[in-house]
Amino acid sequence: MSTSETLAPVAASPWRRMRLWATAHAVDDFYQGIVPAAVPYFVLQRDVGYVGASGLALAATLGSALPQIAVGLLADRRRLPWMSPLGLALAGIGAGVAGLVPSYPLMFLSLLVSGLGVAMFHPPAGRDARIAAGGSATAMSYFAAGGSVGFFVAPALATPALDAFGVGATALFIPPAVLMAFVLLRHQRRTLPHAATAAVRTGVDRPRLFATLTAVEVVRSTVAFGVNTFIALYWIRDLGATPALGGTALTL
């Protein structure tokens, strides 16, 4: 028997397996991070008050949080390869349109749609990313890190555009979402036969631990998103900083 016949095939590296999913996660969560960066410009340029600003943040948060349970249940029962690409596209389109519409209700609705897109992306993307990871914790760490990077860089990328062109510059960030959604949809269609035959792993439900982790995450997210929403406004209105410097504070 030759050496080539006895050697097992070399598996792709964790990064090669996850680079598409990590990038898609970064693009998707970018549109969560762009909301706190855009809020000061809604206040300064569209005469939205602090209560209205909190409402815009609420729209994005509720849209991304509450529907995820229903989306997760649906993703457990059906493959739906189009759901995560569609969610990614909606996340970008909703956030981008929010800076163009003339009225507060339409701003609220746009950010609600953006949040819904985020909710549509995460459960099926997480499921398919785990399949691609093949049980590798290292591979899944790339997927998780992608989301954090997207959220982190959003203020750094959005603030200069918003400062230069006004709140309507949110529309400049629609194309990345549409392009990434197209790439992801093509990938999903190519991998559909393999994913359909992948083994389904089962586990043991631990409802008390799950409830504890959920409560911790709710508190963490509430505090973090609340601070992120208003820290730039605090720097601008109370400390006399420029909007660009306020966006820098948000990034840091």
PDB file of C-alpha atoms in Angstrom:
ATOM      1  CA  MET A   1       0.000   0.000   0.000  1.00  0.00           C
ATOM      2  CA  SER A   2       1.433   3.404  -0.965  1.00  0.00           C
ATOM      3  CA  THR A   3       2.066   6.202   1.499  1.00  0.00           C
ATOM      4  CA  SER A   4      -0.560   8.401  -0.128  1.00  0.00           C
ATOM      5  CA  GLU A   5      -3.194   5.733   0.447  1.00  0.00           C
ATOM      6  CA  THR A   6      -2.431   5.363   4.153  1.00  0.00           C
ATOM      7  CA  LEU A   7      -2.403   9.035   5.054  1.00  0.00           C
ATOM      8  CA  ALA A   8      -5.695  10.539   6.244  1.00  0.00           C
ATOM      9  CA  PRO A   9      -6.863  13.657   4.430  1.00  0.00           C
ATOM     10  CA  VAL A  10      -5.739  16.885   6.063  1.00  0.00           C
ATOM     11  CA  ALA A  11      -8.687  18.832   7.448  1.00  0.00           C
ATOM     12  CA  ALA A  12      -8.986  22.510   6.625  1.00  0.00           C
ATOM     13  CA  SER A  13      -7.713  24.862   9.297  1.00  0.00           C
ATOM     14  CA  PRO A  14     -10.283  26.371  11.684  1.00  0.00           C
ATOM     15  CA  TRP A  15      -9.905  29.777  10.039  1.00  0.00           C
ATOM     16  CA  ARG A  16     -10.431  28.411   6.519  1.00  0.00           C
ATOM     17  CA  ARG A  17     -13.582  26.641   7.657  1.00  0.00           C
ATOM     18  CA  MET A  18     -14.950  29.690   9.454  1.00  0.00           C
ATOM     19  CA  ARG A  19     -13.713  32.721   7.545  1.00  0.00           C
ATOM     20  CA  LEU A  20     -16.971  33.125   5.635  1.00  0.00           C
ATOM     21  CA  TRP A  21     -19.097  32.774   8.760  1.00  0.00           C
ATOM     22  CA  ALA A  22     -16.818  35.035  10.805  1.00  0.00           C
ATOM     23  CA  THR A  23     -16.986  37.701   8.107  1.00  0.00           C
ATOM     24  CA  ALA A  24     -20.758  37.401   7.771  1.00  0.00           C
ATOM     25  CA  HIS A  25     -21.128  37.677  11.550  1.00  0.00           C
ATOM     26  CA  ALA A  26     -18.923  40.786  11.561  1.00  0.00           C
ATOM     27  CA  VAL A  27     -20.994  42.423   8.822  1.00  0.00           C
ATOM     28  CA  ASP A  28     -24.275  41.552  10.537  1.00  0.00           C
ATOM     29  CA  ASP A  29     -23.274  42.858  13.960  1.00  0.00           C
ATOM     30  CA  PHE A  30     -21.832  45.984  12.362  1.00  0.00           C
ATOM     31  CA  TYR A  31     -25.436  47.133  11.980  1.00  0.00           C
ATOM     32  CA  GLN A  32     -26.043  46.731  15.693  1.00  0.00           C
ATOM     33  CA  GLY A  33     -22.988  48.855  16.405  1.00  0.00           C
ATOM     34  CA  ILE A  34     -23.962  51.563  13.941  1.00  0.00           C
ATOM     35  CA  VAL A  35     -27.107  52.476  15.898  1.00  0.00           C
ATOM     36  CA  PRO A  36     -25.341  53.996  18.943  1.00  0.00           C
ATOM     37  CA  ALA A  37     -22.987  55.802  16.550  1.00  0.00           C
ATOM     38  CA  ALA A  38     -25.900  57.308  14.604  1.00  0.00           C
ATOM     39  CA  VAL A  39     -28.071  58.292  17.594  1.00  0.00           C
ATOM     40  CA  PRO A  40     -26.225  61.599  18.283  1.00  0.00           C
ATOM     41  CA  TYR A  41     -26.765  62.628  14.664  1.00  0.00           C
ATOM     42  CA  PHE A  42     -30.481  61.877  14.879  1.00  0.00           C
ATOM     43  CA  VAL A  43     -30.590  64.125  17.962  1.00  0.00           C
ATOM     44  CA  LEU A  44     -28.460  66.937  16.513  1.00  0.00           C
ATOM     45  CA  GLN A  45     -29.735  66.940  12.928  1.00  0.00           C
ATOM     46  CA  ARG A  46     -33.281  65.580  13.114  1.00  0.00           C
ATOM     47  CA  ASP A  47     -34.342  67.213  16.401  1.00  0.00           C
ATOM     48  CA  VAL A  48     -34.965  63.867  18.062  1.00  0.00           C
ATOM     49  CA  GLY A  49     -35.087  64.255  21.857  1.00  0.00           C
ATOM     50  CA  TYR A  50     -33.498  61.999  24.425  1.00  0.00           C
ATOM     51  CA  VAL A  51     -36.714  60.032  24.844  1.00  0.00           C
ATOM     52  CA  GLY A  52     -36.945  59.631  21.090  1.00  0.00           C
ATOM     53  CA  ALA A  53     -33.299  58.576  20.947  1.00  0.00           C
ATOM     54  CA  SER A  54     -33.943  55.887  23.531  1.00  0.00           C
ATOM     55  CA  GLY A  55     -36.913  54.791  21.432  1.00  0.00           C
ATOM     56  CA  LEU A  56     -34.702  54.330  18.380  1.00  0.00           C
ATOM     57  CA  ALA A  57     -32.286  52.238  20.412  1.00  0.00           C
ATOM     58  CA  LEU A  58     -35.263  50.290  21.761  1.00  0.00           C
ATOM     59  CA  ALA A  59     -36.508  49.581  18.237  1.00  0.00           C
ATOM     60  CA  ALA A  60     -33.175  48.089  17.211  1.00  0.00           C
ATOM     61  CA  THR A  61     -32.867  46.120  20.446  1.00  0.00           C
ATOM     62  CA  LEU A  62     -36.395  44.713  20.512  1.00  0.00           C
ATOM     63  CA  GLY A  63     -36.230  43.857  16.838  1.00  0.00           C
ATOM     64  CA  SER A  64     -33.028  41.897  17.322  1.00  0.00           C
ATOM     65  CA  ALA A  65     -33.877  40.229  20.636  1.00  0.00           C
ATOM     66  CA  LEU A  66     -37.471  39.053  20.888  1.00  0.00           C
ATOM     67  CA  PRO A  67     -37.889  37.396  17.461  1.00  0.00           C
ATOM     68  CA  GLN A  68     -34.750  35.279  17.912  1.00  0.00           C
ATOM     69  CA  ILE A  69     -36.659  32.727  19.990  1.00  0.00           C
ATOM     70  CA  ALA A  70     -39.202  32.116  17.240  1.00  0.00           C
ATOM     71  CA  VAL A  71     -36.479  32.144  14.588  1.00  0.00           C
ATOM     72  CA  GLY A  72     -34.470  29.620  16.593  1.00  0.00           C
ATOM     73  CA  LEU A  73     -37.451  27.287  16.914  1.00  0.00           C
ATOM     74  CA  LEU A  74     -38.042  27.534  13.179  1.00  0.00           C
ATOM     75  CA  ALA A  75     -34.362  26.956  12.391  1.00  0.00           C
ATOM     76  CA  ASP A  76     -34.419  23.793  14.513  1.00  0.00           C
ATOM     77  CA  ARG A  77     -37.208  22.360  12.393  1.00  0.00           C
ATOM     78  CA  ARG A  78     -36.292  23.504   8.897  1.00  0.00           C
ATOM     79  CA  ARG A  79     -33.035  24.102   7.047  1.00  0.00           C
ATOM     80  CA  LEU A  80     -34.116  27.444   5.457  1.00  0.00           C
ATOM     81  CA  PRO A  81     -30.751  28.294   3.852  1.00  0.00           C
ATOM     82  CA  TRP A  82     -32.060  31.697   2.751  1.00  0.00           C
ATOM     83  CA  MET A  83     -32.878  32.953   6.246  1.00  0.00           C
ATOM     84  CA  SER A  84     -29.449  34.090   7.408  1.00  0.00           C
ATOM     85  CA  PRO A  85     -28.632  35.843   4.078  1.00  0.00           C
ATOM     86  CA  LEU A  86     -32.031  37.563   4.094  1.00  0.00           C
ATOM     87  CA  GLY A  87     -31.558  38.625   7.705  1.00  0.00           C
ATOM     88  CA  LEU A  88     -28.145  40.043   6.882  1.00  0.00           C
ATOM     89  CA  ALA A  89     -29.562  42.067   3.998  1.00  0.00           C
ATOM     90  CA  LEU A  90     -32.444  43.400   6.105  1.00  0.00           C
ATOM     91  CA  ALA A  91     -30.061  44.405   8.898  1.00  0.00           C
ATOM     92  CA  GLY A  92     -28.100  46.607   6.519  1.00  0.00           C
ATOM     93  CA  ILE A  93     -31.032  47.974   4.535  1.00  0.00           C
ATOM     94  CA  GLY A  94     -33.014  48.893   7.649  1.00  0.00           C
ATOM     95  CA  ALA A  95     -30.090  50.660   9.306  1.00  0.00           C
ATOM     96  CA  GLY A  96     -29.160  52.408   6.071  1.00  0.00           C
ATOM     97  CA  VAL A  97     -32.653  53.663   5.282  1.00  0.00           C
ATOM     98  CA  ALA A  98     -33.138  54.994   8.834  1.00  0.00           C
ATOM     99  CA  GLY A  99     -30.975  58.015   8.066  1.00  0.00           C
ATOM    100  CA  LEU A 100     -32.897  58.860   4.887  1.00  0.00           C
ATOM    101  CA  VAL A 101     -36.529  58.771   5.974  1.00  0.00           C
ATOM    102  CA  PRO A 102     -38.133  62.091   6.988  1.00  0.00           C
ATOM    103  CA  SER A 103     -40.216  61.178  10.032  1.00  0.00           C
ATOM    104  CA  TYR A 104     -39.609  59.620  13.432  1.00  0.00           C
ATOM    105  CA  PRO A 105     -42.104  56.744  12.946  1.00  0.00           C
ATOM    106  CA  LEU A 106     -40.280  55.734   9.766  1.00  0.00           C
ATOM    107  CA  MET A 107     -36.914  55.938  11.552  1.00  0.00           C
ATOM    108  CA  PHE A 108     -38.317  53.698  14.278  1.00  0.00           C
ATOM    109  CA  LEU A 109     -39.730  51.252  11.730  1.00  0.00           C
ATOM    110  CA  SER A 110     -36.468  51.144   9.764  1.00  0.00           C
ATOM    111  CA  LEU A 111     -34.419  50.313  12.843  1.00  0.00           C
ATOM    112  CA  LEU A 112     -37.026  47.752  13.882  1.00  0.00           C
ATOM    113  CA  VAL A 113     -36.598  46.055  10.493  1.00  0.00           C
ATOM    114  CA  SER A 114     -32.824  46.201  10.920  1.00  0.00           C
ATOM    115  CA  GLY A 115     -33.136  44.535  14.311  1.00  0.00           C
ATOM    116  CA  LEU A 116     -35.423  41.887  12.844  1.00  0.00           C
ATOM    117  CA  GLY A 117     -32.757  41.177  10.243  1.00  0.00           C
ATOM    118  CA  VAL A 118     -30.188  40.676  12.987  1.00  0.00           C
ATOM    119  CA  ALA A 119     -32.596  38.272  14.699  1.00  0.00           C
ATOM    120  CA  MET A 120     -33.119  36.324  11.478  1.00  0.00           C
ATOM    121  CA  PHE A 121     -29.377  35.946  10.979  1.00  0.00           C
ATOM    122  CA  HIS A 122     -28.121  34.642  14.307  1.00  0.00           C
ATOM    123  CA  PRO A 123     -29.938  31.336  15.033  1.00  0.00           C
ATOM    124  CA  PRO A 124     -29.565  29.730  11.578  1.00  0.00           C
ATOM    125  CA  ALA A 125     -26.070  31.179  11.135  1.00  0.00           C
ATOM    126  CA  GLY A 126     -25.013  29.816  14.512  1.00  0.00           C
ATOM    127  CA  ARG A 127     -26.378  26.385  13.615  1.00  0.00           C
ATOM    128  CA  ASP A 128     -24.639  26.281  10.249  1.00  0.00           C
ATOM    129  CA  ALA A 129     -21.423  27.699  11.694  1.00  0.00           C
ATOM    130  CA  ARG A 130     -21.351  24.864  14.242  1.00  0.00           C
ATOM    131  CA  ILE A 131     -21.709  22.366  11.400  1.00  0.00           C
ATOM    132  CA  ALA A 132     -18.828  24.027   9.563  1.00  0.00           C
ATOM    133  CA  ALA A 133     -16.755  24.064  12.759  1.00  0.00           C
ATOM    134  CA  GLY A 134     -17.101  20.304  13.111  1.00  0.00           C
ATOM    135  CA  GLY A 135     -17.012  20.419  16.897  1.00  0.00           C
ATOM    136  CA  SER A 136     -13.921  22.663  17.048  1.00  0.00           C
ATOM    137  CA  ALA A 137     -14.019  25.266  19.815  1.00  0.00           C
ATOM    138  CA  THR A 138     -11.258  27.180  18.054  1.00  0.00           C
ATOM    139  CA  ALA A 139     -13.325  27.392  14.885  1.00  0.00           C
ATOM    140  CA  MET A 140     -16.383  28.634  16.778  1.00  0.00           C
ATOM    141  CA  SER A 141     -14.246  31.248  18.517  1.00  0.00           C
ATOM    142  CA  TYR A 142     -13.591  32.800  15.111  1.00  0.00           C
ATOM    143  CA  PHE A 143     -17.333  33.012  14.515  1.00  0.00           C
ATOM    144  CA  ALA A 144     -17.940  34.639  17.905  1.00  0.00           C
ATOM    145  CA  ALA A 145     -15.025  37.033  17.480  1.00  0.00           C
ATOM    146  CA  GLY A 146     -16.370  38.120  14.110  1.00  0.00           C
ATOM    147  CA  GLY A 147     -19.511  39.515  15.721  1.00  0.00           C
ATOM    148  CA  SER A 148     -17.511  41.386  18.355  1.00  0.00           C
ATOM    149  CA  VAL A 149     -15.223  42.893  15.726  1.00  0.00           C
ATOM    150  CA  GLY A 150     -18.183  44.067  13.649  1.00  0.00           C
ATOM    151  CA  PHE A 151     -19.846  45.740  16.623  1.00  0.00           C
ATOM    152  CA  PHE A 152     -16.548  47.314  17.713  1.00  0.00           C
ATOM    153  CA  VAL A 153     -15.513  48.802  14.359  1.00  0.00           C
ATOM    154  CA  ALA A 154     -18.972  50.190  13.508  1.00  0.00           C
ATOM    155  CA  PRO A 155     -18.519  53.530  15.335  1.00  0.00           C
ATOM    156  CA  ALA A 156     -14.975  53.904  14.000  1.00  0.00           C
ATOM    157  CA  LEU A 157     -16.156  53.486  10.403  1.00  0.00           C
ATOM    158  CA  ALA A 158     -19.551  55.182  10.653  1.00  0.00           C
ATOM    159  CA  THR A 159     -18.616  58.304  12.633  1.00  0.00           C
ATOM    160  CA  PRO A 160     -16.337  59.873   9.965  1.00  0.00           C
ATOM    161  CA  ALA A 161     -19.009  59.323   7.305  1.00  0.00           C
ATOM    162  CA  LEU A 162     -21.783  60.693   9.518  1.00  0.00           C
ATOM    163  CA  ASP A 163     -19.632  63.661  10.487  1.00  0.00           C
ATOM    164  CA  ALA A 164     -18.846  64.456   6.850  1.00  0.00           C
ATOM    165  CA  PHE A 165     -22.196  63.810   5.179  1.00  0.00           C
ATOM    166  CA  GLY A 166     -24.763  63.898   7.966  1.00  0.00           C
ATOM    167  CA  VAL A 167     -27.138  61.263   9.217  1.00  0.00           C
ATOM    168  CA  GLY A 168     -28.080  60.310   5.662  1.00  0.00           C
ATOM    169  CA  ALA A 169     -24.643  58.715   5.369  1.00  0.00           C
ATOM    170  CA  THR A 170     -26.117  55.598   6.943  1.00  0.00           C
ATOM    171  CA  ALA A 171     -27.162  54.685   3.394  1.00  0.00           C
ATOM    172  CA  LEU A 172     -23.495  54.285   2.457  1.00  0.00           C
ATOM    173  CA  PHE A 173     -23.420  51.118   4.541  1.00  0.00           C
ATOM    174  CA  ILE A 174     -26.215  49.298   2.710  1.00  0.00           C
ATOM    175  CA  PRO A 175     -24.012  47.761  -0.053  1.00  0.00           C
ATOM    176  CA  PRO A 176     -21.780  45.668   2.271  1.00  0.00           C
ATOM    177  CA  ALA A 177     -24.846  43.937   3.707  1.00  0.00           C
ATOM    178  CA  VAL A 178     -26.353  43.199   0.298  1.00  0.00           C
ATOM    179  CA  LEU A 179     -23.039  41.943  -1.097  1.00  0.00           C
ATOM    180  CA  MET A 180     -22.312  39.738   1.917  1.00  0.00           C
ATOM    181  CA  ALA A 181     -25.863  38.373   1.822  1.00  0.00           C
ATOM    182  CA  PHE A 182     -25.392  37.401  -1.836  1.00  0.00           C
ATOM    183  CA  VAL A 183     -22.080  35.657  -1.099  1.00  0.00           C
ATOM    184  CA  LEU A 184     -23.598  33.834   1.868  1.00  0.00           C
ATOM    185  CA  LEU A 185     -26.649  32.725  -0.117  1.00  0.00           C
ATOM    186  CA  ARG A 186     -24.434  31.219  -2.821  1.00  0.00           C
ATOM    187  CA  HIS A 187     -22.427  29.419  -0.151  1.00  0.00           C
ATOM    188  CA  GLN A 188     -25.594  28.069   1.452  1.00  0.00           C
ATOM    189  CA  ARG A 189     -26.866  26.718  -1.835  1.00  0.00           C
ATOM    190  CA  ARG A 190     -23.561  24.967  -2.527  1.00  0.00           C
ATOM    191  CA  THR A 191     -23.390  23.341   0.899  1.00  0.00           C
ATOM    192  CA  LEU A 192     -27.087  22.429   1.201  1.00  0.00           C
ATOM    193  CA  PRO A 193     -26.722  18.727   0.203  1.00  0.00           C
ATOM    194  CA  HIS A 194     -23.903  18.174   2.706  1.00  0.00           C
ATOM    195  CA  ALA A 195     -25.691  20.018   5.498  1.00  0.00           C
ATOM    196  CA  ALA A 196     -28.871  18.044   4.934  1.00  0.00           C
ATOM    197  CA  THR A 197     -27.040  14.809   5.647  1.00  0.00           C
ATOM    198  CA  ALA A 198     -25.034  16.084   8.630  1.00  0.00           C
ATOM    199  CA  ALA A 199     -25.633  14.243  11.868  1.00  0.00           C
ATOM    200  CA  VAL A 200     -27.798  16.009  14.412  1.00  0.00           C
ATOM    201  CA  ARG A 201     -26.204  16.160  17.841  1.00  0.00           C
ATOM    202  CA  THR A 202     -28.421  15.938  20.868  1.00  0.00           C
ATOM    203  CA  GLY A 203     -27.751  17.052  24.406  1.00  0.00           C
ATOM    204  CA  VAL A 204     -29.301  17.365  27.844  1.00  0.00           C
ATOM    205  CA  ASP A 205     -31.486  20.371  28.640  1.00  0.00           C
ATOM    206  CA  ARG A 206     -30.532  22.248  31.825  1.00  0.00           C
ATOM    207  CA  PRO A 207     -33.304  24.826  32.237  1.00  0.00           C
ATOM    208  CA  ARG A 208     -32.086  26.337  35.528  1.00  0.00           C
ATOM    209  CA  LEU A 209     -28.603  27.004  34.225  1.00  0.00           C
ATOM    210  CA  PHE A 210     -30.064  28.310  30.996  1.00  0.00           C
ATOM    211  CA  ALA A 211     -32.357  30.693  32.900  1.00  0.00           C
ATOM    212  CA  THR A 212     -29.421  31.964  34.962  1.00  0.00           C
ATOM    213  CA  LEU A 213     -27.289  32.608  31.903  1.00  0.00           C
ATOM    214  CA  THR A 214     -30.219  34.305  30.188  1.00  0.00           C
ATOM    215  CA  ALA A 215     -30.762  36.638  33.147  1.00  0.00           C
ATOM    216  CA  VAL A 216     -27.075  37.557  33.230  1.00  0.00           C
ATOM    217  CA  GLU A 217     -27.082  38.254  29.505  1.00  0.00           C
ATOM    218  CA  VAL A 218     -30.209  40.438  29.772  1.00  0.00           C
ATOM    219  CA  VAL A 219     -28.606  42.584  32.477  1.00  0.00           C
ATOM    220  CA  ARG A 220     -25.300  42.808  30.606  1.00  0.00           C
ATOM    221  CA  SER A 221     -26.937  43.748  27.325  1.00  0.00           C
ATOM    222  CA  THR A 222     -29.228  46.333  28.937  1.00  0.00           C
ATOM    223  CA  VAL A 223     -26.365  48.127  30.658  1.00  0.00           C
ATOM    224  CA  ALA A 224     -23.976  47.895  27.706  1.00  0.00           C
ATOM    225  CA  PHE A 225     -26.430  49.056  25.055  1.00  0.00           C
ATOM    226  CA  GLY A 226     -27.808  51.801  27.288  1.00  0.00           C
ATOM    227  CA  VAL A 227     -24.350  53.199  27.967  1.00  0.00           C
ATOM    228  CA  ASN A 228     -23.342  52.894  24.311  1.00  0.00           C
ATOM    229  CA  THR A 229     -26.467  54.740  23.192  1.00  0.00           C
ATOM    230  CA  PHE A 230     -25.891  57.852  25.278  1.00  0.00           C
ATOM    231  CA  ILE A 231     -22.150  58.058  25.949  1.00  0.00           C
ATOM    232  CA  ALA A 232     -21.470  59.915  22.702  1.00  0.00           C
ATOM    233  CA  LEU A 233     -24.296  62.377  23.407  1.00  0.00           C
ATOM    234  CA  TYR A 234     -22.903  62.959  26.902  1.00  0.00           C
ATOM    235  CA  TRP A 235     -19.504  63.806  25.469  1.00  0.00           C
ATOM    236  CA  ILE A 236     -21.010  66.135  22.852  1.00  0.00           C
ATOM    237  CA  ARG A 237     -23.618  68.010  24.901  1.00  0.00           C
ATOM    238  CA  ASP A 238     -22.173  67.935  28.408  1.00  0.00           C
ATOM    239  CA  LEU A 239     -18.427  67.841  27.818  1.00  0.00           C
ATOM    240  CA  GLY A 240     -18.426  70.025  24.707  1.00  0.00           C
ATOM    241  CA  ALA A 241     -16.771  67.442  22.479  1.00  0.00           C
ATOM    242  CA  THR A 242     -17.184  67.359  18.723  1.00  0.00           C
ATOM    243  CA  PRO A 243     -19.385  64.628  17.217  1.00  0.00           C
ATOM    244  CA  ALA A 244     -16.257  62.987  15.830  1.00  0.00           C
ATOM    245  CA  LEU A 245     -14.681  62.855  19.292  1.00  0.00           C
ATOM    246  CA  GLY A 246     -17.950  61.545  20.719  1.00  0.00           C
ATOM    247  CA  GLY A 247     -17.839  58.719  18.204  1.00  0.00           C
ATOM    248  CA  THR A 248     -14.267  58.004  19.237  1.00  0.00           C
ATOM    249  CA  ALA A 249     -15.394  57.712  22.852  1.00  0.00           C
ATOM    250  CA  LEU A 250     -18.034  55.232  21.747  1.00  0.00           C
ATOM    251  CA  THR A 251     -15.434  53.153  19.933  1.00  0.00           C
ATOM    252  CA  LEU A 252     -13.170  53.074  22.971  1.00  0.00           C
TER     253      LEU A 252
END
